[in-house]
PDB file of C-alpha atoms and ligand atoms in Angstrom:
ATOM      1  CA  MET B   1      -5.862   3.199  22.260  1.00  0.00           C
ATOM      2  CA  SER B   2      -4.580   3.817  25.816  1.00  0.00           C
ATOM      3  CA  ASP B   3      -1.309   5.672  26.481  1.00  0.00           C
ATOM      4  CA  ASP B   4       0.295   2.350  27.388  1.00  0.00           C
ATOM      5  CA  GLU B   5      -0.858   0.710  24.182  1.00  0.00           C
ATOM      6  CA  LEU B   6       0.461   3.611  22.141  1.00  0.00           C
ATOM      7  CA  LYS B   7       3.798   3.563  23.952  1.00  0.00           C
ATOM      8  CA  THR B   8       4.129  -0.207  23.457  1.00  0.00           C
ATOM      9  CA  LEU B   9       3.402   0.096  19.747  1.00  0.00           C
ATOM     10  CA  ILE B  10       6.031   2.824  19.387  1.00  0.00           C
ATOM     11  CA  ASP B  11       8.571   0.892  21.496  1.00  0.00           C
ATOM     12  CA  ASP B  12       7.960  -2.240  19.406  1.00  0.00           C
ATOM     13  CA  LEU B  13       8.640  -0.341  16.171  1.00  0.00           C
ATOM     14  CA  ARG B  14      11.830   1.141  17.609  1.00  0.00           C
ATOM     15  CA  ALA B  15      12.958  -2.278  18.910  1.00  0.00           C
ATOM     16  CA  GLU B  16      12.258  -3.805  15.505  1.00  0.00           C
ATOM     17  CA  ALA B  17      14.431  -1.118  13.903  1.00  0.00           C
ATOM     18  CA  ARG B  18      17.343  -2.179  16.126  1.00  0.00           C
ATOM     19  CA  ARG B  19      17.047  -5.833  15.057  1.00  0.00           C
ATOM     20  CA  ASP B  20      19.289  -6.885  12.254  1.00  0.00           C
ATOM     21  CA  ARG B  21      16.901  -9.107  10.350  1.00  0.00           C
ATOM     22  CA  ASP B  22      17.593 -10.648   6.967  1.00  0.00           C
ATOM     23  CA  PRO B  23      15.953  -8.326   4.392  1.00  0.00           C
ATOM     24  CA  GLU B  24      14.155 -11.376   2.987  1.00  0.00           C
ATOM     25  CA  ASP B  25      12.353 -11.711   6.335  1.00  0.00           C
ATOM     26  CA  THR B  26      11.131  -8.127   6.581  1.00  0.00           C
ATOM     27  CA  PRO B  27       8.160  -6.609   4.719  1.00  0.00           C
ATOM     28  CA  GLU B  28       9.052  -4.675   1.575  1.00  0.00           C
ATOM     29  CA  ILE B  29       5.907  -2.539   1.629  1.00  0.00           C
ATOM     30  CA  GLY B  30       4.232  -0.765   4.525  1.00  0.00           C
ATOM     31  CA  ILE B  31       0.593   0.290   4.311  1.00  0.00           C
ATOM     32  CA  VAL B  32      -0.564   2.958   6.746  1.00  0.00           C
ATOM     33  CA  MET B  33      -3.931   4.669   6.992  1.00  0.00           C
ATOM     34  CA  GLY B  34      -5.297   7.432   9.176  1.00  0.00           C
ATOM     35  CA  SER B  35      -8.159   5.389  10.567  1.00  0.00           C
ATOM     36  CA  ASP B  36      -9.622   1.921  10.336  1.00  0.00           C
ATOM     37  CA  SER B  37     -12.557   3.647   8.627  1.00  0.00           C
ATOM     38  CA  ASP B  38     -10.154   3.981   5.661  1.00  0.00           C
ATOM     39  CA  LEU B  39      -9.708   0.205   5.472  1.00  0.00           C
ATOM     40  CA  ASP B  40     -12.268  -0.480   2.745  1.00  0.00           C
ATOM     41  CA  VAL B  41     -10.555   2.039   0.480  1.00  0.00           C
ATOM     42  CA  MET B  42      -7.003   1.100   1.436  1.00  0.00           C
ATOM     43  CA  ALA B  43      -7.435  -2.675   1.400  1.00  0.00           C
ATOM     44  CA  GLY B  44     -10.374  -2.982  -0.989  1.00  0.00           C
ATOM     45  CA  SER B  45     -13.842  -4.331  -0.336  1.00  0.00           C
ATOM     46  CA  ASP B  46     -16.470  -6.513  -1.946  1.00  0.00           C
ATOM     47  CA  GLU B  47     -18.925  -3.604  -2.092  1.00  0.00           C
ATOM     48  CA  GLY B  48     -16.468  -0.996  -3.365  1.00  0.00           C
ATOM     49  CA  ARG B  49     -13.433  -1.206  -5.612  1.00  0.00           C
ATOM     50  CA  PRO B  50     -10.411  -3.454  -5.011  1.00  0.00           C
ATOM     51  CA  GLY B  51      -7.540  -1.900  -3.071  1.00  0.00           C
ATOM     52  CA  ALA B  52      -3.888  -2.217  -2.154  1.00  0.00           C
ATOM     53  CA  TYR B  53      -4.392  -5.460  -0.215  1.00  0.00           C
ATOM     54  CA  ASP B  54      -6.089  -7.015  -3.240  1.00  0.00           C
ATOM     55  CA  ALA B  55      -3.390  -5.856  -5.658  1.00  0.00           C
ATOM     56  CA  LEU B  56      -0.537  -7.072  -3.475  1.00  0.00           C
ATOM     57  CA  THR B  57      -2.037 -10.479  -2.714  1.00  0.00           C
ATOM     58  CA  GLN B  58      -2.896 -10.872  -6.415  1.00  0.00           C
ATOM     59  CA  LEU B  59       0.791 -10.294  -7.145  1.00  0.00           C
ATOM     60  CA  GLY B  60       1.813 -12.986  -4.642  1.00  0.00           C
ATOM     61  CA  PHE B  61       2.626 -10.829  -1.612  1.00  0.00           C
ATOM     62  CA  GLU B  62       1.590 -12.008   1.850  1.00  0.00           C
ATOM     63  CA  GLU B  63       0.793  -9.882   4.901  1.00  0.00           C
ATOM     64  CA  VAL B  64       3.191  -9.919   7.861  1.00  0.00           C
ATOM     65  CA  THR B  65       1.384 -10.000  11.205  1.00  0.00           C
ATOM     66  CA  ASP B  66       4.279 -11.254  13.357  1.00  0.00           C
ATOM     67  CA  TYR B  67       7.835 -10.110  12.614  1.00  0.00           C
ATOM     68  CA  ASP B  68       9.199 -13.198  14.407  1.00  0.00           C
ATOM     69  CA  ASP B  69       7.135 -15.516  12.261  1.00  0.00           C
ATOM     70  CA  PRO B  70       7.011 -14.038   8.743  1.00  0.00           C
ATOM     71  CA  PRO B  71       4.978 -15.680   5.980  1.00  0.00           C
ATOM     72  CA  GLU B  72       6.563 -18.073   3.484  1.00  0.00           C
ATOM     73  CA  ALA B  73       6.207 -15.655   0.564  1.00  0.00           C
ATOM     74  CA  ARG B  74       9.397 -13.908  -0.584  1.00  0.00           C
ATOM     75  CA  PHE B  75       7.618 -10.544  -0.842  1.00  0.00           C
ATOM     76  CA  THR B  76       5.483  -9.245   1.996  1.00  0.00           C
ATOM     77  CA  PHE B  77       3.735  -6.172   3.362  1.00  0.00           C
ATOM     78  CA  GLU B  78       2.481  -4.893   6.705  1.00  0.00           C
ATOM     79  CA  THR B  79      -0.542  -2.804   7.658  1.00  0.00           C
ATOM     80  CA  TYR B  80      -1.070  -0.253  10.445  1.00  0.00           C
ATOM     81  CA  VAL B  81      -3.427   2.538  11.464  1.00  0.00           C
ATOM     82  CA  VAL B  82      -1.397   5.697  12.117  1.00  0.00           C
ATOM     83  CA  SER B  83      -3.202   8.983  12.682  1.00  0.00           C
ATOM     84  CA  ALA B  84      -1.246  12.130  11.831  1.00  0.00           C
ATOM     85  CA  HIS B  85      -3.261  14.303  14.204  1.00  0.00           C
ATOM     86  CA  ARG B  86      -4.359  11.904  16.931  1.00  0.00           C
ATOM     87  CA  THR B  87      -1.126   9.886  17.229  1.00  0.00           C
ATOM     88  CA  PRO B  88       1.667  12.109  15.862  1.00  0.00           C
ATOM     89  CA  ASP B  89       4.290  10.250  17.921  1.00  0.00           C
ATOM     90  CA  LEU B  90       3.266   6.963  16.319  1.00  0.00           C
ATOM     91  CA  MET B  91       3.393   8.537  12.855  1.00  0.00           C
ATOM     92  CA  TYR B  92       6.873   9.825  13.615  1.00  0.00           C
ATOM     93  CA  ALA B  93       8.092   6.475  14.970  1.00  0.00           C
ATOM     94  CA  TYR B  94       6.589   4.531  12.067  1.00  0.00           C
ATOM     95  CA  ALA B  95       8.112   6.757   9.389  1.00  0.00           C
ATOM     96  CA  GLU B  96      11.439   7.224  11.147  1.00  0.00           C
ATOM     97  CA  THR B  97      11.999   3.476  11.633  1.00  0.00           C
ATOM     98  CA  ALA B  98      10.593   2.385   8.254  1.00  0.00           C
ATOM     99  CA  GLU B  99      13.877   2.115   6.384  1.00  0.00           C
ATOM    100  CA  GLU B 100      15.732   0.427   9.253  1.00  0.00           C
ATOM    101  CA  ARG B 101      12.884  -2.058   9.610  1.00  0.00           C
ATOM    102  CA  GLY B 102      13.513  -3.105   6.010  1.00  0.00           C
ATOM    103  CA  LEU B 103      10.697  -1.355   4.186  1.00  0.00           C
ATOM    104  CA  ASP B 104      11.438  -0.190   0.627  1.00  0.00           C
ATOM    105  CA  VAL B 105       8.297   1.830   0.035  1.00  0.00           C
ATOM    106  CA  ILE B 106       5.300   3.046   2.037  1.00  0.00           C
ATOM    107  CA  ILE B 107       1.706   3.392   0.852  1.00  0.00           C
ATOM    108  CA  ALA B 108      -0.011   6.002   3.013  1.00  0.00           C
ATOM    109  CA  GLY B 109      -3.679   6.912   2.846  1.00  0.00           C
ATOM    110  CA  ALA B 110      -5.819   9.422   4.689  1.00  0.00           C
ATOM    111  CA  GLY B 111      -9.232  10.973   4.309  1.00  0.00           C
ATOM    112  CA  GLY B 112     -10.846  14.258   5.258  1.00  0.00           C
ATOM    113  CA  LYS B 113      -9.690  17.733   4.224  1.00  0.00           C
ATOM    114  CA  SER B 114      -6.535  17.597   6.370  1.00  0.00           C
ATOM    115  CA  ALA B 115      -5.152  14.358   4.997  1.00  0.00           C
ATOM    116  CA  ASP B 116      -1.661  14.934   6.368  1.00  0.00           C
ATOM    117  CA  LEU B 117      -0.505  11.359   6.994  1.00  0.00           C
ATOM    118  CA  PRO B 118       0.879  10.714   3.479  1.00  0.00           C
ATOM    119  CA  ASN B 119       2.808  13.977   3.237  1.00  0.00           C
ATOM    120  CA  MET B 120       4.148  13.966   6.812  1.00  0.00           C
ATOM    121  CA  THR B 121       5.149  10.314   6.460  1.00  0.00           C
ATOM    122  CA  ALA B 122       6.963  11.190   3.219  1.00  0.00           C
ATOM    123  CA  SER B 123       8.832  14.024   4.929  1.00  0.00           C
ATOM    124  CA  ILE B 124       9.918  11.923   7.897  1.00  0.00           C
ATOM    125  CA  ALA B 125      10.677   8.689   6.018  1.00  0.00           C
ATOM    126  CA  TYR B 126      12.699  10.485   3.301  1.00  0.00           C
ATOM    127  CA  PRO B 127      14.536   9.169   1.263  1.00  0.00           C
ATOM    128  CA  LEU B 128      12.152   6.190   1.353  1.00  0.00           C
ATOM    129  CA  PRO B 129       9.492   6.704  -1.348  1.00  0.00           C
ATOM    130  CA  VAL B 130       5.897   7.177  -0.228  1.00  0.00           C
ATOM    131  CA  VAL B 131       2.861   6.642  -2.434  1.00  0.00           C
ATOM    132  CA  GLY B 132      -0.031   8.748  -1.155  1.00  0.00           C
ATOM    133  CA  VAL B 133      -3.677   7.760  -1.405  1.00  0.00           C
ATOM    134  CA  PRO B 134      -6.330  10.455  -0.905  1.00  0.00           C
ATOM    135  CA  VAL B 135      -9.081   8.344   0.672  1.00  0.00           C
ATOM    136  CA  GLN B 136     -11.729  10.862  -0.409  1.00  0.00           C
ATOM    137  CA  GLU B 137     -11.951  13.368  -3.283  1.00  0.00           C
ATOM    138  CA  LYS B 138     -11.714  16.242  -0.798  1.00  0.00           C
ATOM    139  CA  SER B 139      -8.394  14.836   0.502  1.00  0.00           C
ATOM    140  CA  LEU B 140      -6.670  15.140  -2.862  1.00  0.00           C
ATOM    141  CA  PRO B 141      -5.298  18.705  -2.551  1.00  0.00           C
ATOM    142  CA  SER B 142      -3.756  18.088   0.869  1.00  0.00           C
ATOM    143  CA  VAL B 143      -2.108  14.838  -0.311  1.00  0.00           C
ATOM    144  CA  VAL B 144      -0.633  16.098  -3.587  1.00  0.00           C
ATOM    145  CA  GLY B 145       0.163  19.628  -2.450  1.00  0.00           C
ATOM    146  CA  MET B 146       3.728  19.070  -1.335  1.00  0.00           C
ATOM    147  CA  PRO B 147       6.237  21.926  -1.510  1.00  0.00           C
ATOM    148  CA  GLN B 148       9.211  21.757  -3.877  1.00  0.00           C
ATOM    149  CA  GLY B 149      11.967  19.563  -2.477  1.00  0.00           C
ATOM    150  CA  ALA B 150       9.555  17.385  -0.482  1.00  0.00           C
ATOM    151  CA  PRO B 151       8.497  14.637  -2.885  1.00  0.00           C
ATOM    152  CA  LEU B 152       5.449  12.418  -2.709  1.00  0.00           C
ATOM    153  CA  VAL B 153       4.035  10.208  -5.438  1.00  0.00           C
ATOM    154  CA  ALA B 154       0.233  10.147  -5.316  1.00  0.00           C
ATOM    155  CA  VAL B 155      -2.639   8.324  -6.992  1.00  0.00           C
ATOM    156  CA  ASP B 156      -6.183   9.445  -7.694  1.00  0.00           C
ATOM    157  CA  ALA B 157      -8.699   9.527  -4.844  1.00  0.00           C
ATOM    158  CA  GLY B 158      -9.592   6.048  -3.643  1.00  0.00           C
ATOM    159  CA  LYS B 159      -7.232   4.196  -5.988  1.00  0.00           C
ATOM    160  CA  SER B 160      -5.066   2.357  -3.471  1.00  0.00           C
ATOM    161  CA  PHE B 161      -4.952  -0.531  -5.952  1.00  0.00           C
ATOM    162  CA  ASN B 162      -2.837   1.679  -8.219  1.00  0.00           C
ATOM    163  CA  ALA B 163      -0.718   2.754  -5.257  1.00  0.00           C
ATOM    164  CA  ALA B 164       0.181  -0.899  -4.721  1.00  0.00           C
ATOM    165  CA  LEU B 165       1.016  -1.353  -8.410  1.00  0.00           C
ATOM    166  CA  SER B 166       3.253   1.733  -8.266  1.00  0.00           C
ATOM    167  CA  ALA B 167       4.980   0.399  -5.154  1.00  0.00           C
ATOM    168  CA  VAL B 168       5.617  -2.947  -6.839  1.00  0.00           C
ATOM    169  CA  GLN B 169       6.903  -1.143  -9.949  1.00  0.00           C
ATOM    170  CA  MET B 170       9.532   0.499  -7.726  1.00  0.00           C
ATOM    171  CA  LEU B 171      10.519  -2.840  -6.216  1.00  0.00           C
ATOM    172  CA  ALA B 172      10.563  -4.505  -9.641  1.00  0.00           C
ATOM    173  CA  ARG B 173      13.590  -2.417 -10.636  1.00  0.00           C
ATOM    174  CA  GLN B 174      15.573  -4.704  -8.322  1.00  0.00           C
ATOM    175  CA  HIS B 175      13.556  -7.908  -8.513  1.00  0.00           C
ATOM    176  CA  ASP B 176      13.023  -9.585 -11.886  1.00  0.00           C
ATOM    177  CA  ASP B 177      10.419 -11.862 -10.291  1.00  0.00           C
ATOM    178  CA  LEU B 178       8.215  -8.889  -9.555  1.00  0.00           C
ATOM    179  CA  ARG B 179       8.772  -7.422 -13.005  1.00  0.00           C
ATOM    180  CA  GLU B 180       7.482 -10.668 -14.505  1.00  0.00           C
ATOM    181  CA  ARG B 181       4.446 -10.686 -12.212  1.00  0.00           C
ATOM    182  CA  LEU B 182       3.616  -7.099 -13.221  1.00  0.00           C
ATOM    183  CA  VAL B 183       3.924  -7.935 -16.910  1.00  0.00           C
ATOM    184  CA  GLU B 184       1.705 -11.000 -16.440  1.00  0.00           C
ATOM    185  CA  TYR B 185      -0.872  -8.894 -14.584  1.00  0.00           C
ATOM    186  CA  HIS B 186      -0.876  -6.378 -17.429  1.00  0.00           C
ATOM    187  CA  ASP B 187      -1.168  -9.101 -20.081  1.00  0.00           C
ATOM    188  CA  ASP B 188      -4.201 -10.516 -18.236  1.00  0.00           C
ATOM    189  CA  LEU B 189      -5.701  -7.031 -18.047  1.00  0.00           C
ATOM    190  CA  GLN B 190      -5.336  -6.605 -21.799  1.00  0.00           C
ATOM    191  CA  ALA B 191      -6.721 -10.072 -22.502  1.00  0.00           C
ATOM    192  CA  GLY B 192      -9.748  -9.232 -20.324  1.00  0.00           C
ATOM    193  CA  VAL B 193     -10.514  -6.067 -22.316  1.00  0.00           C
ATOM    194  CA  ALA B 194     -10.027  -7.915 -25.605  1.00  0.00           C
ATOM    195  CA  ASN B 195     -12.409 -10.658 -24.451  1.00  0.00           C
ATOM    196  CA  VAL B 196     -15.102  -8.142 -23.481  1.00  0.00           C
ATOM    197  CA  SER B 197     -14.611  -6.255 -26.732  1.00  0.00           C
ATOM    198  CA  ARG B 198     -15.025  -9.414 -28.848  1.00  0.00           C
ATOM    199  CA  ARG B 199     -18.121 -10.521 -26.906  1.00  0.00           C
ATOM    200  CA  LEU B 200     -19.740  -7.085 -27.172  1.00  0.00           C
ATOM    201  CA  HIS B 201     -19.077  -7.018 -30.896  1.00  0.00           C
ATOM    202  CA  GLU B 202     -20.165 -10.596 -31.610  1.00  0.00           C
ATOM    203  CA  GLU B 203     -23.180 -10.715 -29.278  1.00  0.00           C
ATOM    204  CA  GLY B 204     -24.328  -7.185 -30.137  1.00  0.00           C
ATOM    205  CA  THR B 205     -25.319  -4.642 -27.479  1.00  0.00           C
ATOM    206  CA  PRO B 206     -28.680  -6.226 -26.395  1.00  0.00           C
ATOM    207  CA  GLY B 207     -27.178  -9.744 -26.388  1.00  0.00           C
ATOM    208  CA  PHE B 208     -24.133  -8.602 -24.435  1.00  0.00           C
ATOM    209  CA  ARG B 209     -26.339  -6.902 -21.853  1.00  0.00           C
ATOM    210  CA  GLU B 210     -28.484 -10.010 -21.528  1.00  0.00           C
ATOM    211  CA  SER B 211     -25.473 -12.266 -21.022  1.00  0.00           C
ATOM    212  CA  GLY B 212     -24.584 -10.248 -17.943  1.00  0.00           C
ATOM    213  CA  GLU B 213     -21.936  -7.966 -19.500  1.00  0.00           C
TER     214      GLU B 213
HETATM  215  C1  RP5 D 301     -10.734  10.192   9.022  1.00  0.00           C
HETATM  216  O1  RP5 D 301      -9.798  10.440  10.013  1.00  0.00           O
HETATM  217  C2  RP5 D 301      -9.943  10.150   7.752  1.00  0.00           C
HETATM  218  O2  RP5 D 301     -10.310   9.087   6.923  1.00  0.00           O
HETATM  219  C3  RP5 D 301      -8.490  10.088   8.174  1.00  0.00           C
HETATM  220  O3  RP5 D 301      -7.743   9.161   7.441  1.00  0.00           O
HETATM  221  C4  RP5 D 301      -8.601   9.854   9.613  1.00  0.00           C
HETATM  222  C5  RP5 D 301      -7.422  10.282  10.400  1.00  0.00           C
HETATM  223  O4  RP5 D 301      -7.306  11.626  10.468  1.00  0.00           O
HETATM  224  P1  RP5 D 301      -6.393  12.260  11.615  1.00  0.00           P
HETATM  225  O5  RP5 D 301      -6.694  11.521  12.864  1.00  0.00           O
HETATM  226  O6  RP5 D 301      -4.975  12.082  11.170  1.00  0.00           O
HETATM  227  O7  RP5 D 301      -6.833  13.685  11.640  1.00  0.00           O
HETATM  228  O8  RP5 D 301     -11.664  11.186   8.954  1.00  0.00           O
END
């Protein structure tokens, strides 16, 4: 990213914060990650586990890519790469403008041993809640290790899917629609386990394995 590109991105976020958009037209959830190499963990991938993008779209959210032309869906999210160490000014601008830009909660993920994006974002965006995602196991201590008085909610390493569920749980306190979607998701989850359990029992272990588990 050139200096100009960085400056434009920061200016755009600050300009967006000054706009007085209808809250229904702004994203409720912001997803930030330290690098695009975190995308498979933060969004989810076919090869790995599902992620925050998968959870949110499953719950009916759509991704905003143009603030002037938001998607039809009532609930939306946005996604950015924000590096705590390589682009601290962008991290500051993103977190500082988050609430004014209409976000209700941020999901922030970073990898490596110095995974500072979630905790710095939480400090700057306060009182907006931030759900931290350690992208790797070794990132966990630096994400969860916040000092007293500086809160951050965090999920297990790699589980951005759960971060999205937690974010929607927060929103659901104010939106019955989302509460219903979460309950439906959970009912489906339970039905899925029950179905597997019955098949394993009725087909027996070898039969279950043969039928493709
Ligand atoms: C990668 O660098 C990690 O996955 C991390 O999220 C990313 C950004 O780190 P900083 O640029 O903030 O140090 O190794």
